Amino acid sequence: MLDRIATMLVLLPALALAGCGSDEADQVLSDTEHSQQDVAFATDMVQHHAQALSMVDLTRGRPLDPEVAALAEEVRDAQAPEIELMTDWLVDWDEDVPATMRDHSNAGHGDHSAADAMEGMEGTGGSDMPGMLTAEQLRGLEEAGDAEFEDLWLELMIAHHEGAVAMAEEQAAEGTYRPAVELAEDVVAGQTAEIERMRALLG
């Protein structure tokens, strides 16, 4: 009896590891095939990234700490190409490319603010993603004085990044199209690092 108990104690960790391995093996990646999860990720992240770029636009002309200004440009440099990449995927998959708040602000209405553009998005599903700022939050950022702007921008961008990380973690775990999964992993790593930098800048 004692021998059987000892054997079970030895086997339990191995069985647990085997169970974890089978869960991981359920995700089969493809370089050519995609799933609805991949479509949803690209569709949502295009809109999410577009709002981040609009937030970067709001830093123009503001007296920022050089580190904050540099980080804002890094956000633009990282996310603008990712929007183009995900848009190309959607076109290749014969899926609709979503309208973004940047489309709303640039569609013949150059005088529209980011908050106005976001109001045009609300109720379309584009405002329901994790970390997406509301029109009210964007208006508060636009109207903030120089003394308050930098800290408010960092706080809102941290929340925005945290939402993107949550979306990317889901894609990394459930996606099928390998390039989209790899992009999601890059988003998790890159934006998690930026969150830590922004928290440090807030002190």
GROMACS .gro file of C-alpha atoms in nm:
model
  203
    1MET     CA    1   0.000   0.000   0.000
    2LEU     CA    2   0.280   0.239   0.093
    3ASP     CA    3   0.457   0.155  -0.233
    4ARG     CA    4   0.145   0.249  -0.431
    5ILE     CA    5   0.114   0.581  -0.248
    6ALA     CA    6   0.480   0.656  -0.310
    7THR     CA    7   0.437   0.576  -0.679
    8MET     CA    8   0.136   0.809  -0.705
    9LEU     CA    9   0.329   1.091  -0.538
   10VAL     CA   10   0.605   1.050  -0.795
   11LEU     CA   11   0.362   1.042  -1.087
   12LEU     CA   12   0.143   1.339  -0.988
   13PRO     CA   13   0.387   1.614  -1.099
   14ALA     CA   14   0.445   1.435  -1.429
   15LEU     CA   15   0.071   1.401  -1.486
   16ALA     CA   16   0.022   1.769  -1.411
   17LEU     CA   17   0.292   1.864  -1.660
   18ALA     CA   18   0.141   1.634  -1.920
   19GLY     CA   19  -0.193   1.805  -1.872
   20CYS     CA   20  -0.037   2.147  -1.925
   21GLY     CA   21   0.137   2.021  -2.236
   22SER     CA   22  -0.186   1.897  -2.386
   23ASP     CA   23  -0.351   2.237  -2.328
   24GLU     CA   24  -0.065   2.412  -2.506
   25ALA     CA   25  -0.075   2.159  -2.789
   26ASP     CA   26  -0.437   2.253  -2.857
   27GLN     CA   27  -0.319   2.578  -3.020
   28VAL     CA   28  -0.203   2.486  -3.370
   29LEU     CA   29  -0.041   2.776  -3.555
   30SER     CA   30  -0.043   2.825  -3.931
   31ASP     CA   31   0.154   3.050  -4.162
   32THR     CA   32  -0.133   3.059  -4.412
   33GLU     CA   33  -0.463   2.985  -4.236
   34HIS     CA   34  -0.642   3.224  -4.002
   35SER     CA   35  -0.934   3.203  -3.762
   36GLN     CA   36  -1.213   3.432  -3.648
   37GLN     CA   37  -1.000   3.510  -3.343
   38ASP     CA   38  -0.729   3.646  -3.574
   39VAL     CA   39  -0.984   3.859  -3.758
   40ALA     CA   40  -1.126   3.996  -3.434
   41PHE     CA   41  -0.780   4.075  -3.300
   42ALA     CA   42  -0.671   4.263  -3.613
   43THR     CA   43  -1.002   4.448  -3.642
   44ASP     CA   44  -1.003   4.561  -3.280
   45MET     CA   45  -0.633   4.638  -3.255
   46VAL     CA   46  -0.639   4.860  -3.564
   47GLN     CA   47  -0.894   5.079  -3.386
   48HIS     CA   48  -0.713   5.057  -3.053
   49HIS     CA   49  -0.378   5.155  -3.203
   50ALA     CA   50  -0.541   5.440  -3.396
   51GLN     CA   51  -0.658   5.595  -3.070
   52ALA     CA   52  -0.305   5.569  -2.930
   53LEU     CA   53  -0.178   5.765  -3.232
   54SER     CA   54  -0.444   6.029  -3.172
   55MET     CA   55  -0.324   6.054  -2.812
   56VAL     CA   56   0.030   6.103  -2.940
   57ASP     CA   57  -0.098   6.379  -3.170
   58LEU     CA   58  -0.223   6.563  -2.862
   59THR     CA   59   0.134   6.596  -2.730
   60ARG     CA   60   0.229   6.828  -3.016
   61GLY     CA   61   0.305   7.179  -2.895
   62ARG     CA   62   0.298   7.076  -2.529
   63PRO     CA   63   0.598   7.147  -2.302
   64LEU     CA   64   0.688   6.787  -2.218
   65ASP     CA   65   0.970   6.621  -2.029
   66PRO     CA   66   1.209   6.501  -2.304
   67GLU     CA   67   1.164   6.140  -2.189
   68VAL     CA   68   0.787   6.166  -2.225
   69ALA     CA   69   0.821   6.327  -2.568
   70ALA     CA   70   1.058   6.051  -2.676
   71LEU     CA   71   0.823   5.782  -2.549
   72ALA     CA   72   0.531   5.936  -2.738
   73GLU     CA   73   0.730   5.919  -3.062
   74GLU     CA   74   0.825   5.558  -2.988
   75VAL     CA   75   0.456   5.475  -2.951
   76ARG     CA   76   0.392   5.631  -3.292
   77ASP     CA   77   0.688   5.456  -3.454
   78ALA     CA   78   0.579   5.116  -3.321
   79GLN     CA   79   0.205   5.133  -3.371
   80ALA     CA   80   0.169   5.308  -3.708
   81PRO     CA   81   0.342   5.023  -3.897
   82GLU     CA   82   0.142   4.768  -3.698
   83ILE     CA   83  -0.181   4.933  -3.812
   84GLU     CA   84  -0.066   4.902  -4.174
   85LEU     CA   85   0.031   4.538  -4.122
   86MET     CA   86  -0.301   4.441  -3.965
   87THR     CA   87  -0.492   4.634  -4.230
   88ASP     CA   88  -0.309   4.435  -4.499
   89TRP     CA   89  -0.409   4.111  -4.326
   90LEU     CA   90  -0.774   4.210  -4.321
   91VAL     CA   91  -0.763   4.300  -4.690
   92ASP     CA   92  -0.590   3.971  -4.774
   93TRP     CA   93  -0.856   3.783  -4.575
   94ASP     CA   94  -1.134   3.970  -4.759
   95GLU     CA   95  -1.253   4.119  -4.431
   96ASP     CA   96  -1.380   4.470  -4.367
   97VAL     CA   97  -1.120   4.722  -4.254
   98PRO     CA   98  -1.272   4.912  -3.962
   99ALA     CA   99  -1.317   5.286  -3.956
  100THR     CA  100  -1.112   5.446  -3.680
  101MET     CA  101  -1.137   5.772  -3.491
  102ARG     CA  102  -0.856   5.903  -3.711
  103ASP     CA  103  -1.074   5.839  -4.016
  104HIS     CA  104  -1.354   6.034  -3.849
  105SER     CA  105  -1.126   6.328  -3.769
  106ASN     CA  106  -0.972   6.337  -4.119
  107ALA     CA  107  -1.282   6.277  -4.334
  108GLY     CA  108  -1.312   6.631  -4.457
  109HIS     CA  109  -1.335   6.766  -4.103
  110GLY     CA  110  -0.984   6.872  -4.013
  111ASP     CA  111  -1.116   7.099  -3.739
  112HIS     CA  112  -1.262   6.805  -3.546
  113SER     CA  113  -1.093   6.725  -3.218
  114ALA     CA  114  -0.999   6.377  -3.100
  115ALA     CA  115  -1.295   6.390  -2.862
  116ASP     CA  116  -1.531   6.477  -3.148
  117ALA     CA  117  -1.392   6.189  -3.351
  118MET     CA  118  -1.440   5.951  -3.059
  119GLU     CA  119  -1.800   6.062  -3.022
  120GLY     CA  120  -1.849   5.951  -3.380
  121MET     CA  121  -1.716   5.607  -3.284
  122GLU     CA  122  -1.923   5.553  -2.971
  123GLY     CA  123  -2.204   5.308  -3.017
  124THR     CA  124  -2.025   5.132  -3.303
  125GLY     CA  125  -1.840   4.881  -3.084
  126GLY     CA  126  -1.510   5.059  -3.131
  127SER     CA  127  -1.539   5.218  -2.789
  128ASP     CA  128  -1.598   4.893  -2.599
  129MET     CA  129  -1.245   4.754  -2.609
  130PRO     CA  130  -1.028   4.737  -2.296
  131GLY     CA  131  -0.842   5.059  -2.229
  132MET     CA  132  -1.021   5.266  -2.495
  133LEU     CA  133  -1.068   5.625  -2.383
  134THR     CA  134  -1.413   5.777  -2.394
  135ALA     CA  135  -1.486   6.104  -2.572
  136GLU     CA  136  -1.516   6.266  -2.229
  137GLN     CA  137  -1.169   6.146  -2.126
  138LEU     CA  138  -1.018   6.268  -2.452
  139ARG     CA  139  -1.185   6.606  -2.414
  140GLY     CA  140  -1.044   6.634  -2.063
  141LEU     CA  141  -0.698   6.560  -2.201
  142GLU     CA  142  -0.737   6.811  -2.484
  143GLU     CA  143  -0.852   7.083  -2.246
  144ALA     CA  144  -0.598   7.014  -1.970
  145GLY     CA  145  -0.356   7.294  -1.892
  146ASP     CA  146   0.012   7.242  -1.957
  147ALA     CA  147   0.076   7.182  -1.586
  148GLU     CA  148  -0.167   6.889  -1.575
  149PHE     CA  149  -0.137   6.753  -1.927
  150GLU     CA  150   0.174   6.538  -1.896
  151ASP     CA  151   0.068   6.338  -1.590
  152LEU     CA  152  -0.286   6.295  -1.726
  153TRP     CA  153  -0.151   6.177  -2.061
  154LEU     CA  154   0.072   5.921  -1.890
  155GLU     CA  155  -0.211   5.794  -1.671
  156LEU     CA  156  -0.446   5.753  -1.966
  157MET     CA  157  -0.180   5.595  -2.188
  158ILE     CA  158  -0.098   5.345  -1.913
  159ALA     CA  159  -0.464   5.242  -1.900
  160HIS     CA  160  -0.474   5.228  -2.280
  161HIS     CA  161  -0.163   5.008  -2.292
  162GLU     CA  162  -0.301   4.777  -2.023
  163GLY     CA  163  -0.607   4.723  -2.241
  164ALA     CA  164  -0.391   4.646  -2.543
  165VAL     CA  165  -0.187   4.397  -2.341
  166ALA     CA  166  -0.504   4.216  -2.232
  167MET     CA  167  -0.625   4.195  -2.594
  168ALA     CA  168  -0.285   4.075  -2.714
  169GLU     CA  169  -0.258   3.810  -2.442
  170GLU     CA  170  -0.589   3.664  -2.559
  171GLN     CA  171  -0.464   3.656  -2.918
  172ALA     CA  172  -0.133   3.500  -2.817
  173ALA     CA  173  -0.321   3.222  -2.639
  174GLU     CA  174  -0.602   3.162  -2.888
  175GLY     CA  175  -0.490   3.283  -3.231
  176THR     CA  176  -0.421   3.060  -3.531
  177TYR     CA  177  -0.233   3.281  -3.778
  178ARG     CA  178   0.130   3.267  -3.670
  179PRO     CA  179   0.226   3.624  -3.773
  180ALA     CA  180  -0.072   3.760  -3.576
  181VAL     CA  181   0.023   3.555  -3.271
  182GLU     CA  182   0.383   3.676  -3.298
  183LEU     CA  183   0.263   4.036  -3.329
  184ALA     CA  184   0.048   3.988  -3.020
  185GLU     CA  185   0.349   3.859  -2.829
  186ASP     CA  186   0.547   4.165  -2.941
  187VAL     CA  187   0.264   4.393  -2.824
  188VAL     CA  188   0.261   4.227  -2.482
  189ALA     CA  189   0.638   4.261  -2.442
  190GLY     CA  190   0.670   4.611  -2.587
  191GLN     CA  191   0.373   4.773  -2.419
  192THR     CA  192   0.441   4.607  -2.083
  193ALA     CA  193   0.789   4.764  -2.092
  194GLU     CA  194   0.638   5.102  -2.186
  195ILE     CA  195   0.390   5.076  -1.897
  196GLU     CA  196   0.680   5.036  -1.656
  197ARG     CA  197   0.857   5.338  -1.808
  198MET     CA  198   0.545   5.551  -1.781
  199ARG     CA  199   0.488   5.451  -1.420
  200ALA     CA  200   0.847   5.551  -1.344
  201LEU     CA  201   0.794   5.887  -1.517
  202LEU     CA  202   0.487   5.946  -1.301
  203GLY     CA  203   0.701   5.880  -0.995
   0.00000   0.00000   0.00000
